[in-house]
Each structure stands twice: as C-alpha cells, then as structure tokens.
XYZ file of C-alpha atoms in Angstrom:
537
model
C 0.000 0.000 0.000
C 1.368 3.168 -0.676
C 1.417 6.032 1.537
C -1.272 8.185 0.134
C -3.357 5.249 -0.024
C -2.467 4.617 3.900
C -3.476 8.051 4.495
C -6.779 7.912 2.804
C -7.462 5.214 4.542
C -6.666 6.232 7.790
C -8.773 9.322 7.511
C -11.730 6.824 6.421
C -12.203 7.725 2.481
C -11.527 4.196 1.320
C -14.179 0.997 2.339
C -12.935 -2.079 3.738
C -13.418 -5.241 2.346
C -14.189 -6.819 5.058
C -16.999 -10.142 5.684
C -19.939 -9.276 8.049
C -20.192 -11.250 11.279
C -22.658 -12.474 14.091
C -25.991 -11.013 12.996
C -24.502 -8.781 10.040
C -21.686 -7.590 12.359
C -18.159 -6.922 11.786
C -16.303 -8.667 14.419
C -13.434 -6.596 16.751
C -13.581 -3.657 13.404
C -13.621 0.012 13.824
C -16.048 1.248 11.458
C -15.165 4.499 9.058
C -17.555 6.213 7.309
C -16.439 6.706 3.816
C -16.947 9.067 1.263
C -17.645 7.057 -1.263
C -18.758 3.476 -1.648
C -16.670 1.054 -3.602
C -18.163 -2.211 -2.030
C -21.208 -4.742 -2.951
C -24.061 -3.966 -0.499
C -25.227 -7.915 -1.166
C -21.773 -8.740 0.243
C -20.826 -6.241 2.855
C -23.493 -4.772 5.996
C -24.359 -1.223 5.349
C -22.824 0.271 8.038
C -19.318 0.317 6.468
C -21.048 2.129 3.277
C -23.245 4.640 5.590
C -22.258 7.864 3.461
C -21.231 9.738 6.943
C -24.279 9.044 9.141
C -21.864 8.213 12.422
C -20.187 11.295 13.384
C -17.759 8.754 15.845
C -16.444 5.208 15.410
C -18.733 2.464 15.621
C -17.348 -0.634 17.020
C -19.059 -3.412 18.813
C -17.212 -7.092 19.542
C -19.178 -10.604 18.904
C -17.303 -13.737 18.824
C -18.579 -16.844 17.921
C -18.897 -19.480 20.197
C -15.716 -21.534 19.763
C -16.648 -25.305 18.418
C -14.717 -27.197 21.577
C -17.109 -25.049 23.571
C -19.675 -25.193 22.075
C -19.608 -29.187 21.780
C -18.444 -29.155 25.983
C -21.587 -27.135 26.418
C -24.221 -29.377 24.970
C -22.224 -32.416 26.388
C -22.698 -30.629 29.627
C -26.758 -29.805 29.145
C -26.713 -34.039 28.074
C -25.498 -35.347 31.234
C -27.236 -32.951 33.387
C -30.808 -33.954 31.550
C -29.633 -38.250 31.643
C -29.106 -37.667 35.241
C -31.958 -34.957 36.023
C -34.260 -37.957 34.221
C -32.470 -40.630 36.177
C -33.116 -38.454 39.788
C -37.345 -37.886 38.550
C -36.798 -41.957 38.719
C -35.198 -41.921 42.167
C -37.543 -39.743 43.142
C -40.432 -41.616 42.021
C -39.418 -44.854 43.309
C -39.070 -42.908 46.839
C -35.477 -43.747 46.959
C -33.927 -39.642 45.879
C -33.736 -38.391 49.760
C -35.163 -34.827 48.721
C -38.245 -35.548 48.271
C -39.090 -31.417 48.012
C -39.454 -31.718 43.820
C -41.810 -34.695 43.927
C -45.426 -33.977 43.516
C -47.765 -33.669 46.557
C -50.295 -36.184 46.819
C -53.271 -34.360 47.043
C -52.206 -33.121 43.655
C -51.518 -35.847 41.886
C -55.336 -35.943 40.337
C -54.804 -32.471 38.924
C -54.061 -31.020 35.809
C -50.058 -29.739 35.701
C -50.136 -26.265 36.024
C -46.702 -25.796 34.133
C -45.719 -27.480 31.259
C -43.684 -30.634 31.596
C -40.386 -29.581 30.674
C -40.246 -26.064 32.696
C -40.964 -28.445 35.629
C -38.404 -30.557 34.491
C -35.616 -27.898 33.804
C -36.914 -26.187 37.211
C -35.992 -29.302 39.099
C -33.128 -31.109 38.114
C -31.218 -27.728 36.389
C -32.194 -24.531 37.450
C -32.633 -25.603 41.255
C -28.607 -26.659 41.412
C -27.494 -23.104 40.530
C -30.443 -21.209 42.290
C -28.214 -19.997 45.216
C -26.770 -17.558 42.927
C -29.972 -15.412 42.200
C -32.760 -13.815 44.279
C -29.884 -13.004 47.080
C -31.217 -10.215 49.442
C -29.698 -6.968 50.635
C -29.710 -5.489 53.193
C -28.133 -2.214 52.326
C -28.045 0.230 49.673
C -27.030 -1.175 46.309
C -24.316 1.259 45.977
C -21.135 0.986 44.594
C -20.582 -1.806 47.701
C -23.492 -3.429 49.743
C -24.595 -5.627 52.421
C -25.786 -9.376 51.411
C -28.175 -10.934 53.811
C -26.249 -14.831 54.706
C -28.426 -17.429 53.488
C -27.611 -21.276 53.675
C -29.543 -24.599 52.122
C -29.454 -28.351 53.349
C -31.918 -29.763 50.635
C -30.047 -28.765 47.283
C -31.266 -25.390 47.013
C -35.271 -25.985 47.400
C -35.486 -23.803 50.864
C -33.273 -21.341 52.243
C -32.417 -20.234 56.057
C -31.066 -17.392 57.034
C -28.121 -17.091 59.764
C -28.844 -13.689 60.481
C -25.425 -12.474 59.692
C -24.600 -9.833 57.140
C -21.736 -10.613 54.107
C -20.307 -7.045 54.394
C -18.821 -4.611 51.579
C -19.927 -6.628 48.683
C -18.431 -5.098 45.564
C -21.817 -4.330 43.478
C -21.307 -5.635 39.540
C -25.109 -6.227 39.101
C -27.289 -3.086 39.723
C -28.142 -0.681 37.256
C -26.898 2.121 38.908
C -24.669 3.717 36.314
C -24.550 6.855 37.636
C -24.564 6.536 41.796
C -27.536 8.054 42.603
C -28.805 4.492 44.144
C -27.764 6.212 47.792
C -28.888 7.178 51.178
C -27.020 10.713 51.705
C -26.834 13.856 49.611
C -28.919 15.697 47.846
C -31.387 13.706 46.201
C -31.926 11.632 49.432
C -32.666 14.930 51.461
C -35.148 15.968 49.268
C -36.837 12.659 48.924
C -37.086 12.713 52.844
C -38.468 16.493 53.063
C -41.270 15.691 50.387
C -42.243 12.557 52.475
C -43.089 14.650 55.334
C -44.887 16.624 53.249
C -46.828 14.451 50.919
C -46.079 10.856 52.333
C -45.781 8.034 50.848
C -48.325 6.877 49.235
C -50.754 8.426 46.801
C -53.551 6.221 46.549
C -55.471 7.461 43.741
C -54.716 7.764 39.567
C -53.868 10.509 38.232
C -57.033 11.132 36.238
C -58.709 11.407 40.536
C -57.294 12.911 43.174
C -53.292 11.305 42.626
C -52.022 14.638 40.422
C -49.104 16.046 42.549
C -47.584 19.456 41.740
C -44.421 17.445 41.744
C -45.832 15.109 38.964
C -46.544 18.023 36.637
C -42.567 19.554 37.615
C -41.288 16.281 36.792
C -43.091 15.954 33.389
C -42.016 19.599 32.569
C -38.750 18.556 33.795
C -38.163 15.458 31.546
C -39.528 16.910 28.393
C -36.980 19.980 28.660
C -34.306 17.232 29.256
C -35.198 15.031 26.336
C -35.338 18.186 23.868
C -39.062 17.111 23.020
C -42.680 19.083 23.337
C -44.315 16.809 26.045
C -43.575 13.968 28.463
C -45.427 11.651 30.553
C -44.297 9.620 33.555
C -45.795 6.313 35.022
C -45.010 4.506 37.535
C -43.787 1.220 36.299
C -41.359 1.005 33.469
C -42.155 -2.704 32.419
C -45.756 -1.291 32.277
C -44.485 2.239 30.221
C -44.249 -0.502 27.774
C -46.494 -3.176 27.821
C -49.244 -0.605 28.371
C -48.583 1.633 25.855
C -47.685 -0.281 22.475
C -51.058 -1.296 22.530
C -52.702 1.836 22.885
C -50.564 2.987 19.657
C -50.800 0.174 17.573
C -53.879 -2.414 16.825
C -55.093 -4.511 14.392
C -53.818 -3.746 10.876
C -50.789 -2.553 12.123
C -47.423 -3.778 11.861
C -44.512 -3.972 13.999
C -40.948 -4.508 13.372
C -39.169 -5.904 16.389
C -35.375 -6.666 17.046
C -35.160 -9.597 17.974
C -33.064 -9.157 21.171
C -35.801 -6.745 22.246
C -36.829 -6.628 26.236
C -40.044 -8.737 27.634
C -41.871 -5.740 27.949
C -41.553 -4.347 24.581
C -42.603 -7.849 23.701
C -45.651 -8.000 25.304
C -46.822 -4.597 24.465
C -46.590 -6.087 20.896
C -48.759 -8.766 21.490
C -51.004 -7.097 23.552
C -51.804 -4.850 20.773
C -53.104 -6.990 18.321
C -50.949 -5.946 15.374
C -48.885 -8.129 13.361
C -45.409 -8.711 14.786
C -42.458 -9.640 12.688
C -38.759 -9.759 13.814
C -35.824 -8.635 12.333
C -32.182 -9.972 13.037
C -30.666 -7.699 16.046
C -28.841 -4.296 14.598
C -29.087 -5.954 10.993
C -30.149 -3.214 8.670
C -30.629 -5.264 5.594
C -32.766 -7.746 7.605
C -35.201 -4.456 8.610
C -35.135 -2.592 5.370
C -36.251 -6.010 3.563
C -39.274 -6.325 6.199
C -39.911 -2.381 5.558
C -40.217 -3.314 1.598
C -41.657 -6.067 1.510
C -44.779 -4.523 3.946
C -44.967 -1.915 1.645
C -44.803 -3.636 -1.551
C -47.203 -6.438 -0.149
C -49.367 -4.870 2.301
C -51.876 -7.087 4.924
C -52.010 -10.499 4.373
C -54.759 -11.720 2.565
C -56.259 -8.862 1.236
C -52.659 -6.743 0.211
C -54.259 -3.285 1.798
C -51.782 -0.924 3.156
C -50.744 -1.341 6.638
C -52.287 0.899 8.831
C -49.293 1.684 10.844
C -45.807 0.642 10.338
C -43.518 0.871 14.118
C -40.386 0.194 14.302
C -39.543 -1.201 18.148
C -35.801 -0.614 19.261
C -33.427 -0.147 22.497
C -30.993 2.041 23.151
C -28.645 -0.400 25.482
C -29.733 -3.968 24.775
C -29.089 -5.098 28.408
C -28.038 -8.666 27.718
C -25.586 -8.448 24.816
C -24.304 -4.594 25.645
C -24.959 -3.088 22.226
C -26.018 -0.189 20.931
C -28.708 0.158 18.314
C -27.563 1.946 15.227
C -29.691 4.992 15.374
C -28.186 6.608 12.331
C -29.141 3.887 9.808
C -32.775 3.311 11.591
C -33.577 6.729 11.152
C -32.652 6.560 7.781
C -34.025 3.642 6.825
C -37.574 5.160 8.855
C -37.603 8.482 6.767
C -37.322 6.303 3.502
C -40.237 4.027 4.529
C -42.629 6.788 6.139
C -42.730 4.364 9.290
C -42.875 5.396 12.817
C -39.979 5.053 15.431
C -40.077 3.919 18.963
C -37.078 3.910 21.247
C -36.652 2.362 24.428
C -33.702 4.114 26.130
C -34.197 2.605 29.740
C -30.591 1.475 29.882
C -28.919 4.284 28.192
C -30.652 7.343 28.950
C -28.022 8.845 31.674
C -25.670 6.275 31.122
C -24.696 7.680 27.242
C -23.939 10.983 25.196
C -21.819 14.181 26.453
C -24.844 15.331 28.631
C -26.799 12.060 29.769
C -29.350 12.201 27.462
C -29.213 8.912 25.587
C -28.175 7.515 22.319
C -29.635 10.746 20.440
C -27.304 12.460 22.591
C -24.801 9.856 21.964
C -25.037 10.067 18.109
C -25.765 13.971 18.024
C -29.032 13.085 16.346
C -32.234 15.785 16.801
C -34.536 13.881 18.495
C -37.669 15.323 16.498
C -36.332 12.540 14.341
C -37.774 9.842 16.843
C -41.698 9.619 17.136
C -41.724 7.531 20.575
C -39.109 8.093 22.938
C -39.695 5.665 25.812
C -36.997 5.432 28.962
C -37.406 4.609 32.658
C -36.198 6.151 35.949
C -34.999 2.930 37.209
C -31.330 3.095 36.446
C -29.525 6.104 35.707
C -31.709 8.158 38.211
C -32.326 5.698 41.285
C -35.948 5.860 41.283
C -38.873 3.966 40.049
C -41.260 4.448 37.105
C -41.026 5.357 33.330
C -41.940 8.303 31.103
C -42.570 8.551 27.109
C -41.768 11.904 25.372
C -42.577 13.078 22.007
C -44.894 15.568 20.313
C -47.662 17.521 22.542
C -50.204 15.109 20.331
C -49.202 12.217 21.477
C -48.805 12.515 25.034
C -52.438 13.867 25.327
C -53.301 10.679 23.218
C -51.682 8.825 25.411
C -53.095 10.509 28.542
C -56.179 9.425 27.954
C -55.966 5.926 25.843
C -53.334 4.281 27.613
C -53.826 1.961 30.799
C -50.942 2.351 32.635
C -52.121 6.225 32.893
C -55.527 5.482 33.046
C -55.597 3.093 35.799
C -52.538 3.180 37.811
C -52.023 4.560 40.986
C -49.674 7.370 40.111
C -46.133 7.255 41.146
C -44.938 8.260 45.276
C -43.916 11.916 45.741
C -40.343 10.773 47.575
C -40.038 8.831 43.977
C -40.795 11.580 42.230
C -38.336 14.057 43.694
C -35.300 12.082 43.614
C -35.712 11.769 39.553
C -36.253 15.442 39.828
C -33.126 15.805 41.511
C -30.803 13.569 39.965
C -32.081 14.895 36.744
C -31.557 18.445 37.673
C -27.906 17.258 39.030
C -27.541 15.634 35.642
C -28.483 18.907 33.686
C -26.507 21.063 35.749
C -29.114 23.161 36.878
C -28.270 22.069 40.838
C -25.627 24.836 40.113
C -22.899 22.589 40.634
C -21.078 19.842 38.110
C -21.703 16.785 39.541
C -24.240 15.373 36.813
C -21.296 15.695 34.315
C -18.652 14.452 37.055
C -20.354 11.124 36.977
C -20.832 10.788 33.483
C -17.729 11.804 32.521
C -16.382 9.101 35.674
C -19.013 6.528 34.343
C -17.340 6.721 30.518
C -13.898 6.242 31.736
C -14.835 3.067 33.952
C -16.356 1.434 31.230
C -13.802 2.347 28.752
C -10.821 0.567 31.458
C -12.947 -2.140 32.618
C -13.847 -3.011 28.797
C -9.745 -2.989 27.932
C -8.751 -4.798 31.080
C -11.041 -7.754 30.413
C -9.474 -7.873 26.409
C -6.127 -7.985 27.551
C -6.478 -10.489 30.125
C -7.842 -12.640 27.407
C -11.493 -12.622 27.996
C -14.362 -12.769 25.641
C -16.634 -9.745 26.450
C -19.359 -8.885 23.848
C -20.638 -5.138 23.323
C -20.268 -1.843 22.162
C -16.945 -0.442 23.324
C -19.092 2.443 24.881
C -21.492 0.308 26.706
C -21.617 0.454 30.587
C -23.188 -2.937 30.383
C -20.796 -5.875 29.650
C -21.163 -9.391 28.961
C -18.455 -11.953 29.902
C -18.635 -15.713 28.285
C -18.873 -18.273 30.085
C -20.393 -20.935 27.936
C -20.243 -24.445 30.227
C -23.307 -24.423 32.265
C -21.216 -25.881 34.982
C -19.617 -22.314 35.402
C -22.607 -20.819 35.940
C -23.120 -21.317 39.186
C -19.262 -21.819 40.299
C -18.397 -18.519 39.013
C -21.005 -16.439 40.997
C -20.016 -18.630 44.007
C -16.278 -18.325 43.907
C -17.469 -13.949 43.407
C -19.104 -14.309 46.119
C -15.897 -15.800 48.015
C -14.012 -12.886 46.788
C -16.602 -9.810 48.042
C -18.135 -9.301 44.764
C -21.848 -9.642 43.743
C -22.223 -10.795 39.941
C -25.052 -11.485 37.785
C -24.607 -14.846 35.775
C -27.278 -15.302 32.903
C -27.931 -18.853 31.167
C -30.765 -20.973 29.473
C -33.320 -19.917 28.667
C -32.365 -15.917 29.080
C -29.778 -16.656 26.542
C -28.885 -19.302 23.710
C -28.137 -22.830 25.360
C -24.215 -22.407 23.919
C -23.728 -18.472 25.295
C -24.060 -18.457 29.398
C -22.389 -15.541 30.528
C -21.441 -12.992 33.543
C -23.035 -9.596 33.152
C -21.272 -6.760 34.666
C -22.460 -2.998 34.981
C -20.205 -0.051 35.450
C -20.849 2.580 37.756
C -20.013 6.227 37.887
C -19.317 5.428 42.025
C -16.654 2.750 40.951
C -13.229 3.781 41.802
C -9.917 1.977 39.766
C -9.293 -0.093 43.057
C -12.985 -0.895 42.588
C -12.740 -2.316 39.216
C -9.144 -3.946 39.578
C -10.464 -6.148 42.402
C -13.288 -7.231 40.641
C -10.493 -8.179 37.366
C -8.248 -9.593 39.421
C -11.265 -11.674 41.331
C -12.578 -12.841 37.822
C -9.306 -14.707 36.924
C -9.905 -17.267 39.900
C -6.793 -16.858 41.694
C -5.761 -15.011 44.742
C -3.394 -12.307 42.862
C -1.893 -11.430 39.185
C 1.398 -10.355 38.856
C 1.158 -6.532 38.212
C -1.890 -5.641 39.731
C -1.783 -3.391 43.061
C-alpha cells in the first residue's frame, strides 16, 4: 500500500473489504464512514457504506462461540438432563432423599399447572445453581453493599437465614450507572423532606385525586431534558411498555421488532393486536427487507396498506451490551414513512456528552424519533417510566393508555429524587456533579472493557457500553463462578438458558459512575480465579 493510499485510509475515504459477522456484524472492526462506496451492499453490511451518518467510530465485539465449547456445552446440558431424568426416577421410586421436587399427593389428580419440561428444567437444572440469584440486601445497592447470609441443606429448594450480614460486597449487578442508588446527599434529602410533606403513598390515579404538583414539575422537567414538546411519567417502566404499544398500535398494524428486544416491549406487541415480525438484532438489511416487503405487499390476505408501520428498538440492549444503530434506523424510517419507537431505559443517563441517551450519543435531533420511551430505574435511582414526544401524542396517550388510566400514580419521595438527579444531571443544581459522573461513568467502562481484552477474555458489546457481557459458555460455570465472586466480596449477575442461547451463558457486569480503579481492579483480578496477578496493586 502506498502512503497516500495509507493516508486515505486512515482518515476513512476508502471501504474495507471486510466479511460481516454475528448477525450482520463486523467482528473486533472500527467502522469508518467513507466518502464514497466502492463495495457490494449484497456482500458487505451497510454500516461500512453509511455515506457519513456516524459522526464517531462504531465498534461493537461478537465472537462466535468456539466449536470445543460449544460441543463441551451441549455435552454438559446431556449429562445434566440423563441424570436430572435418572433423579425424577429416584424420586419416584421414593429412593432420591429430597423428596421437596416430587409432587404432593393431594395433587396428583390435577391437571399440571406448568408445562412438563419447565418443571423438568426447574428441578433437576435450574434448582442446582439457584443460590446464585434472588440473594437479598440489606443495604443500599451502591457501589458496595450488604448481602443478607443465606444457607440450604436440601439442594437449594429452601433457604435459612443465619442472620449475619456478608459485608462490603463489591456491586457488579445493579443498574446504577450513575450513583444516585444512595442514602445521603442531595437527592436523598429531598426525597425525605417531600415525604413529610406528601407521604408516601398516593392512593389514587392521576385522572382522581393522585395529580401532585411534583408530577406536573417532573413531566415539565423530563420533556426539557429530552429536547421534546411533552412527556409523561408512570409509575412502572415494564408497564411504560407493555401498556402503551397497545394503545398505539392495533389490528392492521405492523410492527418490526429486534429480535433481542426486552419482555416488555414484547408484550406490548402482542397485547396490541398488530402483526409482529422480527428482524435480526442491529441488521439493517434484515429491517429494510421487512420495511419493503410490507410496503410492496401490504396485509395479508387482502394486500391493503398497513395501517401503521412501528419500528420497536433499544438504546442499550441489556443482555448483549450493544447499541442500536440509530443513524441507519432513522434513515431507513424516513425512507419508509414508518414510525420510530425507542426504548432508552438502559442508556438514557448512562450515554452521550450530557446524559441524554443515544440521540445524545449520536448527536441526532430527536424530532427525528416519534416515541421516545426510557425509565427512571437506572440512571436516576428511582422507580417508574416516562414517554416523550410531540404535545399530540402525550395527550393521546393521557387518555388511551392503561398504565395512565388506571394506575395509581407514582410516590412523591419517587418523584423528587428523579427530579433531583435529573436536575444534578443537567446542571441546573448549580454545581457539576451530573457531568462528574458521566464523565467518571465513561472512563470506567472504557478501562474495565480494555482490562477484560487484555487479560484474554471474551466480552461482547459496544466499546461504549456500561453494560458488559463476559462468556462463560459451560453451564457448569454458571453457578461456580457467581459462588467463587461471592468468596471474593463481589456480587455478579450470571445469565444462562433460557435468558440466553443454550451455547452463550455468561457474567453480566455494569459499570458505575461510584466505581473507583481499586474498585474495578479487584473485581479483574477476582474474575481470573486466583488469589493475585502479577502486576496488579
């Protein structure tokens, strides 16, 4: 290569020739944005022929699951089925000695209320790693927390509790990306004010007697923050969802959904009525074929036009740590004439210069996006979800959606802390924490993300995404990895069958803003198994 050509390629006006990946992805690639295309759309994805709709590199990591692993997985799933099949025997023949799984007898006339294999997989799979979910705290789930000491003698059916306390439990597993999950400052002293004030509880909708003054600051509040006409908060986020797709779409709609797309945004589909078809996670040519051929085909049956055409994306998607290509969605959305909506409850706060999402994120105007959907949960330390868009919508929504209709509206001590982590966030606190944490929450993920890769491990993600996967494949690690954590002071999230494919069991890890260095290097150096690696302090 010669040198001009080097140049022109490092400043991105040449395409690479390179083979898409997992799902249409380019594996461990940085992608440019050229200036002209030179490449076979059939042949490469076309987000390395985008025409200059990322304004900053791209680059997400999927590796496949190796073969030896993959084979050692299923092996693994095999024997634990023979013998989970050999133990129902055992069991039946009264010879197992827990006899907690068998059947009762007064039920044994009765139809089974879940279907054979869940009970099966509940029993003899699921039950032998069980100790490493549904732990309790007993503190809050700060950067460190307090683990409530629990101990089983049947195999993980029942648990007792020995009324200790696991202390200073390095936190890897709550969404609290950027530290407002706490019980001192700010935010906490106004929660506690407004609680003398207004109490707890509300007990009414907000269509009744449950409309705060708070709840109309707090709309106000998000709707300036989001750069959009109107908001509206609710007081679930699974529910900001699943019960309000189906107030904006019905029958003789359609709706285009990733396929790596959250329960919630799931149901809301089916709840709705409209005609649901999936399209390959982030893979554009998999979505602009669906957008053709529903326009070229129409309904089923009788070929009328759809309706409705929505488009149902995330922001973060939790599990894999990716992060949706905006850009081309919009693109491919203004081309179609379909409608957008965006689920940001995992990266509004935790992405972009100033907190505010991918739109932030991308510098996008987020006009561009009909729906924008996000929830207070994470980034905020609060409860509850909100949808922004146009001033149309919203009072649409006010008075055809359920969750607004018939919900008890959200707690006043709820409702202030989002105001005040939000106003923290925005700067208008008059101080710079908001953009402290965000800038501290981008550099954490950015080192934990590179000290993983160079100790060899396979992570999967966006390099920009405070959520992190780590592979771990064998089922059998499952439950020894969150175990030997545990051993070590740190509190992980391990994910398996059925949440993910049978041959991709992994660790999940979320960054925090209130992670320090030492913070992160213990939990690295507590990840490799071993009491200490040379050149770590």
């Amino acid at each position: 290569m010669t040198e001009s050509a080097a140049n022109k390629e490092a400043d991105g006006d040449t395409c690479h020739r390179v083979k898409p990946g997992r799902n249409g992805t380019v594996r461990n690639r940085q992608y440019r944005q050229p200036k002209s295309c030179c490449l076979d759309e059939a042949k490469v994805h076309q987000k390395t022929c985008n025409g200059g709709l990322y304004g900053r590199p791209f680059i997400e990591s999927f590796e496949e699951t190796p073969m030896l692993l993959a084979v050692l997985t299923y092996m693994g799933y095999g024997i634990l089925t023979v013998f989970g099949y050999l133990r129902d025997f055992l069991r039946e023949w009264k010879i197992e000695k827990c006899h907690i799984a068998r059947e009762r007898e007064e039920q044994r006339d009765f139809v089974p209320l879940y279907q054979d294999f869940e009970n099966f997989y509940t029993r003899n799979l699921y039950m032998r790693i069980r100790d490493g979910w549904n732990r309790p705290i007993c503190s809050v789930p700060g950067a460190k927390m307090d683990l409530v000491e629990r101990v089983s003698h049947d195999y993980n059916w029942t648990f007792s509790y020995t009324g200790r306390a696991v202390k200073d439990v390095v936190n890897m597993g709550s969404y609290n990306y950027l530290g407002f999950a706490e019980n001192a400052g700010p935010c906490t002293n106004a929660a506690a004010a407004v609680t003398l004030k207004c109490g707890v509880g509300v007990c009414s909708t907000r269509q009744e007697m449950g409309n705060l003054d708070r709840h109309e600051e707090l709309e106000k509040l998000t709707a300036r923050f989001l750069g959009v006409e109107a908001a509206m908060a609710f007081g679930m986020g699974f529910a900001t969802n699943s019960m309000n797709i189906p107030a904006l779409t019905g029958k003789g709609c359609l709706i285009l959904s990733d396929e790596l797309n959250h329960a919630s945004l799931v149901l809301g589909a089916r709840l709705s009525g409209s005609t649901i078809r999936v399209f390959k996670h982030n893979n554009m040519q998999s979505l602009e074929k669906l957008l053709r051929d529903a326009i070229v085909h129409g309904q089923p049956r009788t070929h009328r036009p759809w309706k409705k055409i929505l488009i149902l994306v995330e922001g973060i998607y939790s599990m894999e740590g990716s992060i949706v290509r905006l850009p081309e969605i919009l693109a491919l959305k203004k081309k179609y004439k379909a409608y957008l909506y965006l689920d940001e409850a995992h990266s509004i706060g935790a992405l972009g210069a100033n907190g505010r999402g991918v739109l932030d994120y991308f510098g996008l105007d987020p006009s561009d996006v009909d729906i924008m959907m996000g929830t207070f949960t994470k980034s905020f330390g609060a409860a509850g979800g909100y949808i922004g868009g146009r001033k149309e919508l919203i009072d649409y929504l006010r008075c055809h959606s359920h969750s607004a209709v018939y919900a008890t509206s959200m707690s006043a001590p709820v409702v202030e802390q989002i105001i005040t982590s939000m106003k923290c966030i925005m700067g208008e606190d008059g101080t710079t924490i908001g953009r402290e944490r965000i800038r501290q929450l981008a550099e954490n993920t950015t080192y934990f993300r590179t000290r993983l890769q160079e100790l060899g491990f396979i992570i999967y993600g966006n390099k920009d995404s405070p959520v992190i996967p780590m592979m771990l494949y064998l089922p059998a690690k499952i439950g020894a990895f969150v175990r030997e954590m545990l051993k070590r002071n740190i509190g992980v999230v391990v994910v398996g069958f059925p949440a993910t494919p049978i041959i991709e069991s992994r660790a999940r890890f979320c960054i925090s803003a209130a992670h320090t260095k030492e913070t992160l290097d213990m939990v690295i150096v507590g990840s490799l198994w071993q009491p200490a690696v040379e050149g770590f302090t």
